[in-house]
Coordinates of C-alpha atoms in Angstrom, one line a residue:
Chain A
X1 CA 0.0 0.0 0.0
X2 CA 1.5 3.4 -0.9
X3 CA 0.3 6.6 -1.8
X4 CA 0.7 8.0 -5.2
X5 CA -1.0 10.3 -7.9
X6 CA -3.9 8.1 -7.6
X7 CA -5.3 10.3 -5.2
X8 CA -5.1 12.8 -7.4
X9 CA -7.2 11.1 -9.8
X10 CA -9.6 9.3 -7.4
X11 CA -10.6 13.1 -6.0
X12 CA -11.0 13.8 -9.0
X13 CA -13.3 10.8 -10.1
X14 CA -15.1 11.6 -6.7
X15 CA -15.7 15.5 -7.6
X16 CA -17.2 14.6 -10.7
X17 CA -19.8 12.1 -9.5
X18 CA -20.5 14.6 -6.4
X19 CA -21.2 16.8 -9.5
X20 CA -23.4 14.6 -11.4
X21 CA -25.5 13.8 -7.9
X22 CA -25.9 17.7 -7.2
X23 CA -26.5 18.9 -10.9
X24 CA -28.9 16.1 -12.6
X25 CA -29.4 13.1 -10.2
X26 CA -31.1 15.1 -7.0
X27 CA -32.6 18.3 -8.0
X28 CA -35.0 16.3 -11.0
X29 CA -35.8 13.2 -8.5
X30 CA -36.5 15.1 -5.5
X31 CA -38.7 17.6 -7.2
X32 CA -40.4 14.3 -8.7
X33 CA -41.0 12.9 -4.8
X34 CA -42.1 16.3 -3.9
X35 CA -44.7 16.8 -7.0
X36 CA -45.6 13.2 -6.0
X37 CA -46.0 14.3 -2.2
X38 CA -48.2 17.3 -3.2
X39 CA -50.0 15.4 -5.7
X40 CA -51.2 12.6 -3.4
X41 CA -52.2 15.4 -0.7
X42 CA -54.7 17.1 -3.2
X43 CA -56.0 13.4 -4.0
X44 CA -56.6 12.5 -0.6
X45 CA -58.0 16.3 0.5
X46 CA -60.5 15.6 -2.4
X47 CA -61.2 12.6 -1.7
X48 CA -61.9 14.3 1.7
X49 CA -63.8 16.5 0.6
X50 CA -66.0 14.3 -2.4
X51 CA -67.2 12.3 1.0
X52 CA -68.4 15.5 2.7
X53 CA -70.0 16.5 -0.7
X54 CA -71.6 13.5 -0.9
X55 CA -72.6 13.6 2.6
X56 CA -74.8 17.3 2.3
X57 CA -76.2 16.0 -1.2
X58 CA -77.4 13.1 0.3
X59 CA -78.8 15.0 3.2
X60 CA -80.1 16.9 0.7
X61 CA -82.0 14.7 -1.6
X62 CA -83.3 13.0 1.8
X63 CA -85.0 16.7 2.5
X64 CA -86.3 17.1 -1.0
X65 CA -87.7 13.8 -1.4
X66 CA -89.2 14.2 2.5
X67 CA -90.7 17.9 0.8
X68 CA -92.0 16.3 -2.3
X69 CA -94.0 13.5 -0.6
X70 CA -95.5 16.2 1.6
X71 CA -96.9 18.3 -1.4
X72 CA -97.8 15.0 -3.3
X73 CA -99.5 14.3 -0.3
X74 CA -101.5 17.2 0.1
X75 CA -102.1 17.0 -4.0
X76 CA -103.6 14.1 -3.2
X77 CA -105.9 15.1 -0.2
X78 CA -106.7 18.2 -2.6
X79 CA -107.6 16.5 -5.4
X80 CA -109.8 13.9 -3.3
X81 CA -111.4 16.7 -1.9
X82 CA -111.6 18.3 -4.9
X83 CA -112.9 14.6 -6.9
X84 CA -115.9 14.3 -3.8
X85 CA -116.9 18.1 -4.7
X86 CA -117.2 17.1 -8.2
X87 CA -119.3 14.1 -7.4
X88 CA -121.8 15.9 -4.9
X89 CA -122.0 18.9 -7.5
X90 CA -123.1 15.9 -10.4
X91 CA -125.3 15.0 -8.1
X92 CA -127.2 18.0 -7.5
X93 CA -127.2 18.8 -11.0
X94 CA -128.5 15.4 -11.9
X95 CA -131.5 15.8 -9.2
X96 CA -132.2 19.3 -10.1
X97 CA -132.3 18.2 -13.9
X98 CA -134.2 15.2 -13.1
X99 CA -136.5 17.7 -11.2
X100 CA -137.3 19.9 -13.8
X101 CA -137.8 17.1 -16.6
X102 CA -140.3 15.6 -13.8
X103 CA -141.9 18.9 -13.3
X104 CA -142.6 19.6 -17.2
X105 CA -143.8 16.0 -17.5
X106 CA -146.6 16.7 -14.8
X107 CA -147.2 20.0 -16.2
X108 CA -147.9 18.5 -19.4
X109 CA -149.5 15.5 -17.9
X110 CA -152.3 18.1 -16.1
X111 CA -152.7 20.1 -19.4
X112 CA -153.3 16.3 -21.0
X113 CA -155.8 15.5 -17.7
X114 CA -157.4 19.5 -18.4
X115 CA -157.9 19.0 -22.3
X116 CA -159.3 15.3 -21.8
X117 CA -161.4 16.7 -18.9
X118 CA -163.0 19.7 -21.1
X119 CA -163.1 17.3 -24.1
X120 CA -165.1 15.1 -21.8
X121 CA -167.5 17.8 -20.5
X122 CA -168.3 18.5 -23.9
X123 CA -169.1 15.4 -24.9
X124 CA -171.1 14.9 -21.7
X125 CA -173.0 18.3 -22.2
X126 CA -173.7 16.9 -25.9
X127 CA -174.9 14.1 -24.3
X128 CA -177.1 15.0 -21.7
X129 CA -178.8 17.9 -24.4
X130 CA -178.9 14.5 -27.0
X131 CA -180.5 12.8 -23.8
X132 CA -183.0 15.8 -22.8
X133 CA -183.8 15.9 -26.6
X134 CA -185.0 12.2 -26.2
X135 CA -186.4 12.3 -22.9
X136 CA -188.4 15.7 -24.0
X137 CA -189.3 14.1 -27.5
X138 CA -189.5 17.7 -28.2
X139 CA -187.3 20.3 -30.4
X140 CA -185.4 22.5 -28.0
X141 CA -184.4 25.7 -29.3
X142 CA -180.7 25.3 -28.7
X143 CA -180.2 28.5 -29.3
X144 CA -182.7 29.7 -26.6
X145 CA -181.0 26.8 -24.5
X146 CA -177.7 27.8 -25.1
X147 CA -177.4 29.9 -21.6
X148 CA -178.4 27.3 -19.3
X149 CA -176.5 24.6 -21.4
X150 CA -173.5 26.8 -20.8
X151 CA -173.8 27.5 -17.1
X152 CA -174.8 23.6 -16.6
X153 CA -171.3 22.8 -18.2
X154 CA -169.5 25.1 -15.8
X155 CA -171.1 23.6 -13.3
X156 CA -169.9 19.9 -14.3
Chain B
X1 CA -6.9 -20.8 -8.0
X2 CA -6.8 -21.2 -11.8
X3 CA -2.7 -21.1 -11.9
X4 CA -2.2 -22.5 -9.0
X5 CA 0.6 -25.0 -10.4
X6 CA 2.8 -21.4 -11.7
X7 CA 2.6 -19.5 -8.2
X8 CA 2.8 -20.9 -5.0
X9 CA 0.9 -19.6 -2.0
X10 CA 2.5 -16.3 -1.6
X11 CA 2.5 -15.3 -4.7
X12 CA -1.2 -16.3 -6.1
X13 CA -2.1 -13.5 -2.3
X14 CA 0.6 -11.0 -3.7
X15 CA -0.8 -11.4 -7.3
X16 CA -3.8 -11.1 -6.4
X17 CA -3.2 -8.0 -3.9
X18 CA -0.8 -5.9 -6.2
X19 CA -2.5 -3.0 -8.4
X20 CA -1.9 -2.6 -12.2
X21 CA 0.1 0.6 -12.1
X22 CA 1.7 2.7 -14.7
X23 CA 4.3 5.5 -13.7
X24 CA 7.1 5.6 -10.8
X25 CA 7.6 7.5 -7.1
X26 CA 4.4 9.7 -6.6
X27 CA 3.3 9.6 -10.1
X28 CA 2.7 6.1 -10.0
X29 CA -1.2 5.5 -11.5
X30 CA -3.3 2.5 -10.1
X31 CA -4.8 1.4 -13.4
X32 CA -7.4 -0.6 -11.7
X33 CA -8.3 1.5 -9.3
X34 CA -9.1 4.4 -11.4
X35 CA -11.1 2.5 -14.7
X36 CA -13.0 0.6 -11.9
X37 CA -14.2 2.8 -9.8
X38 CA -14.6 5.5 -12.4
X39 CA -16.6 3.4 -14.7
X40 CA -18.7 1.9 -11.8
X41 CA -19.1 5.4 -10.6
X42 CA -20.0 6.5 -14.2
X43 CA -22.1 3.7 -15.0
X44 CA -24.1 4.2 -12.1
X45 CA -24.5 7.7 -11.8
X46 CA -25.1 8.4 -15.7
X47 CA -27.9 6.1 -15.0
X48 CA -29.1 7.9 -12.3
X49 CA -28.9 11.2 -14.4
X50 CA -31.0 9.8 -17.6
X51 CA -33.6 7.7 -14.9
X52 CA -33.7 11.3 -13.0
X53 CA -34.0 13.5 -16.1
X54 CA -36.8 10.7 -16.6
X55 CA -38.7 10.8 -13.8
X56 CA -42.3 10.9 -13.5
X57 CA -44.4 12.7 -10.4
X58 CA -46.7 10.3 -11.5
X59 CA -46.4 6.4 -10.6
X60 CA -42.9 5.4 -10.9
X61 CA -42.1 2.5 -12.3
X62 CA -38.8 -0.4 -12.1
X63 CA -35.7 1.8 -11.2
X64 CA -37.3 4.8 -10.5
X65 CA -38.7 3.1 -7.5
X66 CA -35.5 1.5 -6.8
X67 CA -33.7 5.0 -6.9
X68 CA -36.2 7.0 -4.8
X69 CA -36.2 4.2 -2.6
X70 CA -32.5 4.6 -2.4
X71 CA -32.4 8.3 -2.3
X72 CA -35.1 8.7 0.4
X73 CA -33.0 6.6 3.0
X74 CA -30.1 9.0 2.1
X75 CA -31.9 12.0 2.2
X76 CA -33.5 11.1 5.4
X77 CA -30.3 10.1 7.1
X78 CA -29.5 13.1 6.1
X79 CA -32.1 14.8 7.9
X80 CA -32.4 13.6 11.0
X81 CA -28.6 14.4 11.7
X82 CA -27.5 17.7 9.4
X83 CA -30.1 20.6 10.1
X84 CA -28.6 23.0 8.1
X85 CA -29.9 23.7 4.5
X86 CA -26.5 23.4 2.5
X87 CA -27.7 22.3 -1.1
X88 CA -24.4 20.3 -0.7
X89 CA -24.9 17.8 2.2
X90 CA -27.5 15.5 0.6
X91 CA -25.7 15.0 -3.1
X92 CA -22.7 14.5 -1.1
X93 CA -23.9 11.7 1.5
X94 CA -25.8 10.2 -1.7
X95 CA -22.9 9.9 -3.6
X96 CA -20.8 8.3 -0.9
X97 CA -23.3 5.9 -0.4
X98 CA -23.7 4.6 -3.6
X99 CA -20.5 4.6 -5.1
X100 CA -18.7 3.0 -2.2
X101 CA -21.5 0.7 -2.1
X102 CA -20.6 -0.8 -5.5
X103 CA -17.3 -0.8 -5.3
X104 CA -17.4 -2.6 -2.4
X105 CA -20.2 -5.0 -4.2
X106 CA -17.2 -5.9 -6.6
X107 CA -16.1 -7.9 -3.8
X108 CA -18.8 -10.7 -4.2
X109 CA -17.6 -11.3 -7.9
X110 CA -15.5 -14.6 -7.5
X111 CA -11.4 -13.4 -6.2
X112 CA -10.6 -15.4 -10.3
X113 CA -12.9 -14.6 -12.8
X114 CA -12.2 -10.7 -13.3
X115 CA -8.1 -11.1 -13.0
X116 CA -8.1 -13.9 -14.9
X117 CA -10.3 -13.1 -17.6
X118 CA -8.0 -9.3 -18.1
X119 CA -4.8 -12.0 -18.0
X120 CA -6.2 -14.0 -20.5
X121 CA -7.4 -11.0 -22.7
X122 CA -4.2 -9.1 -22.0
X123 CA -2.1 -12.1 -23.2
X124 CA -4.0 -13.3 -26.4
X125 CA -4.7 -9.6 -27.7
X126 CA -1.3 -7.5 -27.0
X127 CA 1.1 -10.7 -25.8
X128 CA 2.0 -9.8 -22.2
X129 CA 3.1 -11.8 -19.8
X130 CA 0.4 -13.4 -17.2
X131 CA 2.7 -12.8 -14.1
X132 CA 2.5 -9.1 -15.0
X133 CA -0.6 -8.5 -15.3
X134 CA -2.5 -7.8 -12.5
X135 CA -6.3 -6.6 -11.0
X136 CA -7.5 -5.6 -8.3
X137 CA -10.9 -5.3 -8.5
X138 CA -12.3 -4.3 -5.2
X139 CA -11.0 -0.2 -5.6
X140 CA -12.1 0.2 -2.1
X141 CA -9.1 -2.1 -0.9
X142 CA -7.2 0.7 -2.5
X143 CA -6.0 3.3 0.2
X144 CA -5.6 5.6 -2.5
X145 CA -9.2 5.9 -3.0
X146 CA -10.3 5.7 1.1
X147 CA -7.9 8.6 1.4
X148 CA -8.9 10.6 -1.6
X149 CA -12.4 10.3 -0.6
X150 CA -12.0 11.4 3.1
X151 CA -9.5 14.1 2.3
X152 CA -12.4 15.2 -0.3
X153 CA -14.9 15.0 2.8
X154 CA -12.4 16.9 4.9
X155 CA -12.0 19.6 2.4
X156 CA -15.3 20.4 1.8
X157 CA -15.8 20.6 5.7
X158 CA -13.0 23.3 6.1
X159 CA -15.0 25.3 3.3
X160 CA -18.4 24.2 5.3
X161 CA -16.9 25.7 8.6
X162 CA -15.7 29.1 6.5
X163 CA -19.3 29.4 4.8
X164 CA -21.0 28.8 7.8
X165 CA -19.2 30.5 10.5
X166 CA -17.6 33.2 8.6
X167 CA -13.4 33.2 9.1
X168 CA -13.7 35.2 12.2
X169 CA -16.3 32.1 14.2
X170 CA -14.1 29.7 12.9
X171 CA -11.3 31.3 14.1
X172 CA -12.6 32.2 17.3
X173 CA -13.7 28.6 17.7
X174 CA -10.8 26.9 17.0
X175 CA -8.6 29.3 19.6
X176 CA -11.3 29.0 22.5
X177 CA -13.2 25.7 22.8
X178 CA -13.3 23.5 24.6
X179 CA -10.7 25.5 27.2
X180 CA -11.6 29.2 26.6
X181 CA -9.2 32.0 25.4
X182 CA -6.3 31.4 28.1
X183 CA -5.4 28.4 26.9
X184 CA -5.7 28.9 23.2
X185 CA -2.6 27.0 22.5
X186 CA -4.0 23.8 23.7
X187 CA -7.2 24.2 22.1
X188 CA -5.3 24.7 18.9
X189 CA -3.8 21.5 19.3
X190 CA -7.3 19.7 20.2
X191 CA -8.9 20.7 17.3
X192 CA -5.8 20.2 14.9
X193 CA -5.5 16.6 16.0
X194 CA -9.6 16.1 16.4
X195 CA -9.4 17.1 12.5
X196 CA -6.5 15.5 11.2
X197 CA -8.0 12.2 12.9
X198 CA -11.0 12.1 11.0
X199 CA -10.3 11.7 7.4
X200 CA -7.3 8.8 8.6
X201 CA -9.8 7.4 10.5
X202 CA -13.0 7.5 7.7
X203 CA -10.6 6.3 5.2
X204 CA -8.8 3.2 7.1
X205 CA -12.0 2.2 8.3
X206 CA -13.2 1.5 5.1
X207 CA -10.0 -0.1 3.6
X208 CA -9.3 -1.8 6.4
X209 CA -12.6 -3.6 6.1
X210 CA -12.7 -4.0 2.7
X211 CA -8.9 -5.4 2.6
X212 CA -9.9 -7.8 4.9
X213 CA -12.9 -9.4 3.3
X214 CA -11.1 -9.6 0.1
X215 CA -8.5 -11.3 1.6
X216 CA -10.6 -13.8 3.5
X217 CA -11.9 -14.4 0.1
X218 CA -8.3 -15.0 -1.4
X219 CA -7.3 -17.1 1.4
X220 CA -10.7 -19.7 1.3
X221 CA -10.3 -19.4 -2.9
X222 CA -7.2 -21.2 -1.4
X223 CA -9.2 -24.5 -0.2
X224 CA -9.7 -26.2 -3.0
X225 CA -13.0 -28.5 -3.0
X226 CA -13.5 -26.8 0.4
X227 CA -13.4 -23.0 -0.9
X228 CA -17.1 -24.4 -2.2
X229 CA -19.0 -24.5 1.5
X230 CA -17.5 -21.5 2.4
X231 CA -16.9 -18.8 -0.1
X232 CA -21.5 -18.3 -0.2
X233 CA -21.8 -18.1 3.4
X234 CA -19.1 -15.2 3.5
X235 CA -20.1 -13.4 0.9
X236 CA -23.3 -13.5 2.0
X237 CA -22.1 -12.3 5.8
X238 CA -20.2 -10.0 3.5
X239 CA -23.0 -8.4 1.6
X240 CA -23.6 -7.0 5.4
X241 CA -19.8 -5.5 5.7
X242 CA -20.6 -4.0 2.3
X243 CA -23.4 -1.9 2.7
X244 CA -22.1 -1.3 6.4
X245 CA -18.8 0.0 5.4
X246 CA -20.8 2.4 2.7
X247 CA -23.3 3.4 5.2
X248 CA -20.7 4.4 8.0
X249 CA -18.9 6.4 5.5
X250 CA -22.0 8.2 4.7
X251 CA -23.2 8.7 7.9
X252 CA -19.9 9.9 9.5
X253 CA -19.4 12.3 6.2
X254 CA -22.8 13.9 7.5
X255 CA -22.3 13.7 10.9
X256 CA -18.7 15.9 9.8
X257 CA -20.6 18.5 7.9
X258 CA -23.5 18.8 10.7
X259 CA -20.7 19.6 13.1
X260 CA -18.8 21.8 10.8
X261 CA -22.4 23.8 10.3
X262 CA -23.0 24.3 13.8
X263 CA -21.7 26.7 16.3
X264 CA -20.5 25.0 19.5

């Protein structure tokens, strides 16, 4: 073992590669670990923050739902309401109609009863003059008869 | 132990111990040393550089994964010792890691097959001769290397203490702790000897352990038949020393700057 210019050289060799380390081996790789550091950070502070996202939409969409059932409910109720209304108003309108097609059936059921009845007393009034005639044997002025034929009719 | 009936004992250890060196006196060159660790050292960290200048913020994928995995230990080492912000500290403790932690890895190729292959290469291709050509493939057994690396360390902590502390705190620290101003002469001493230990100690640490595992795979390569029971177990108690050795020498390198950054 003895000591010569290989020193020299070795330093030299060792310089270099001290060089190499500090110029393009460290700098690029530990930016690369940082970036890589940073980048995982943000990923998992999303990540963090997706789940509380998720969280308030989902307590959200519980509170709309709960909101929408309500008003569908009281659609409903409404429109129940609103359906027996309908029915009870049909109804009325049915018994009112049914009502007045009743009444103008009697009405012209009496003028019908009235005319037969007249038409009857008339024929009646011919009658009972036919009848007098026979029972009389006689001719009867009908004109001078025509009075009391007339106030005998009223009276029947 | 391939040529086992050319060398004897000795001189298959000494072979296999003695770098491939060029030059003479100081400027001798360790071959070996340098192209292996400088091509482990560039294959690994050009492939950090492309994979880095690569790299996704998204999922990563294969060696990304590996890398950051890698890198994040580092970096948090670093972290939860060195609280200054020097833009320094963590490039520095990565590349100690890593680097000593494959050339140290080159120890759990078998002691043979790299040494053997470059003599077999070096004497079919250009004709030299095979007791001359030598490998050591474990740089880290190199003291060269060790030292070069925790002279580097204690450089860069002598310019940490001048950044951090200005030249007058640095000053005034070395002249007055641990004793106070009286006895500035002694404290002067303390901290020359505190700082001169370090890098020695840093760098033989490393050798030291390094030289010993490769020898203890030299020695059972040795065996014979019997080199077959034993060479797995201790590279696999080895794979331990390994990324020990690489993580010591990080974390003392940190623990170093930490202390040059702070005021006592």
């Amino acid at each position: 073992m003895s000591i010569n210019a290989t020193l020299i050289g070795q330093m030299i060799w060792f310089a270099l590669f001290i060089w190499i380390t500090m110029k393009y081996v460290w700098p690029p790789l530990q930016k690369a670990m940082a970036d890589r550091q940073q980048l995982i950070a943000d990923g998992l502070a999303a990540g963090e923050r997706g789940k509380h996202d998720l969280e308030l939409a989902s307590k959200r969409s519980a509170d709309t739902i709960r909101e929408a059932k309500e008003k569908a409910a009281g659609i409903f109720a409404e429109a129940e309401k609103r359906g027996a209304q309908m029915v009870e108003e049909a109804k009325d309108t049915a018994r009112a109609e049914a009502q007045k097609v009743y009444d103008a059936k009697l009405a012209e059921l009496e003028q019908d009863t009235e005319r037969a009845r007249s038409a009857l007393r008339d024929r009646v009034a011919e009658l009972a003059v036919a009848g007098a005639e026979k029972i009389l044997r006689r001719e009867v002025n009908a004109a001078a008869h025509a009075d009391m034929l007339s106030g005998l009719k009223q009276e029947l | 132990m391939a040529s086992g009936e050319t060398l004897n004992i000795t001189q298959y250890i000494v072979h296999h111990l003695t770098n491939l060196k060029v030059g003479s006196g100081f400027w001798t060159w360790h071959l070996d040393t340098l192209i292996v660790s400088g091509a482990l050292g560039l294959l690994v960290f050009g492939s950090m550089a492309v994979l880095a200048s690569r790299a996704t913020s998204g999922v990563p994928r294969g060696w990304q994964n590996f890398f950051e995995m890698v890198l994040s230990f580092v970096n948090q080492q670093v972290k939860d010792t060195y609280h200054g912000n020097h833009p320094l500290i963590a490039p520095l403790a990565i590349t100690i890691f890593v680097w000593v932690f494959v050339m140290n890895a080159m120890d759990l190729i078998p002691v043979d097959f790299l040494p053997e292959t470059a003599k077999a290469v070096a004497v079919n291709t250009v004709g030299a001769d095979p007791h001359h050509v030598f490998l050591k493939v474990v740089a880290t057994t190199d003291p060269n290397l060790t030292f070069a690396m925790s002279i580097t360390v204690f450089l860069i902590t002598i310019y940490m203490n001048f950044a951090v502390k200005g030249v007058g705190g640095f000053m005034h620290e070395i002249f007055t702790v641990p004793f106070g101003a009286k006895l500035a002469p002694v404290n002067l001493l303390f901290r020359v000897v505190e700082e001169v230990a370090r890098p020695i100690s840093l760098s033989l640490r490393l050798f030291g352990n390094m030289y010993a595992g490769e020898m203890v795979f030299i020695l059972i390569a040795l065996l014979g038949i019997w080199q077959l029971p034993l060479a797995l177990p201790w590279a696999l108690f080895h794979i331990l020393i390994i990324t020990l050795q690489a993580f010591v020498f990080m974390m003392l390198t940190i623990v170093y700057m930490s202390m040059a950054s702070e005021s006592h």
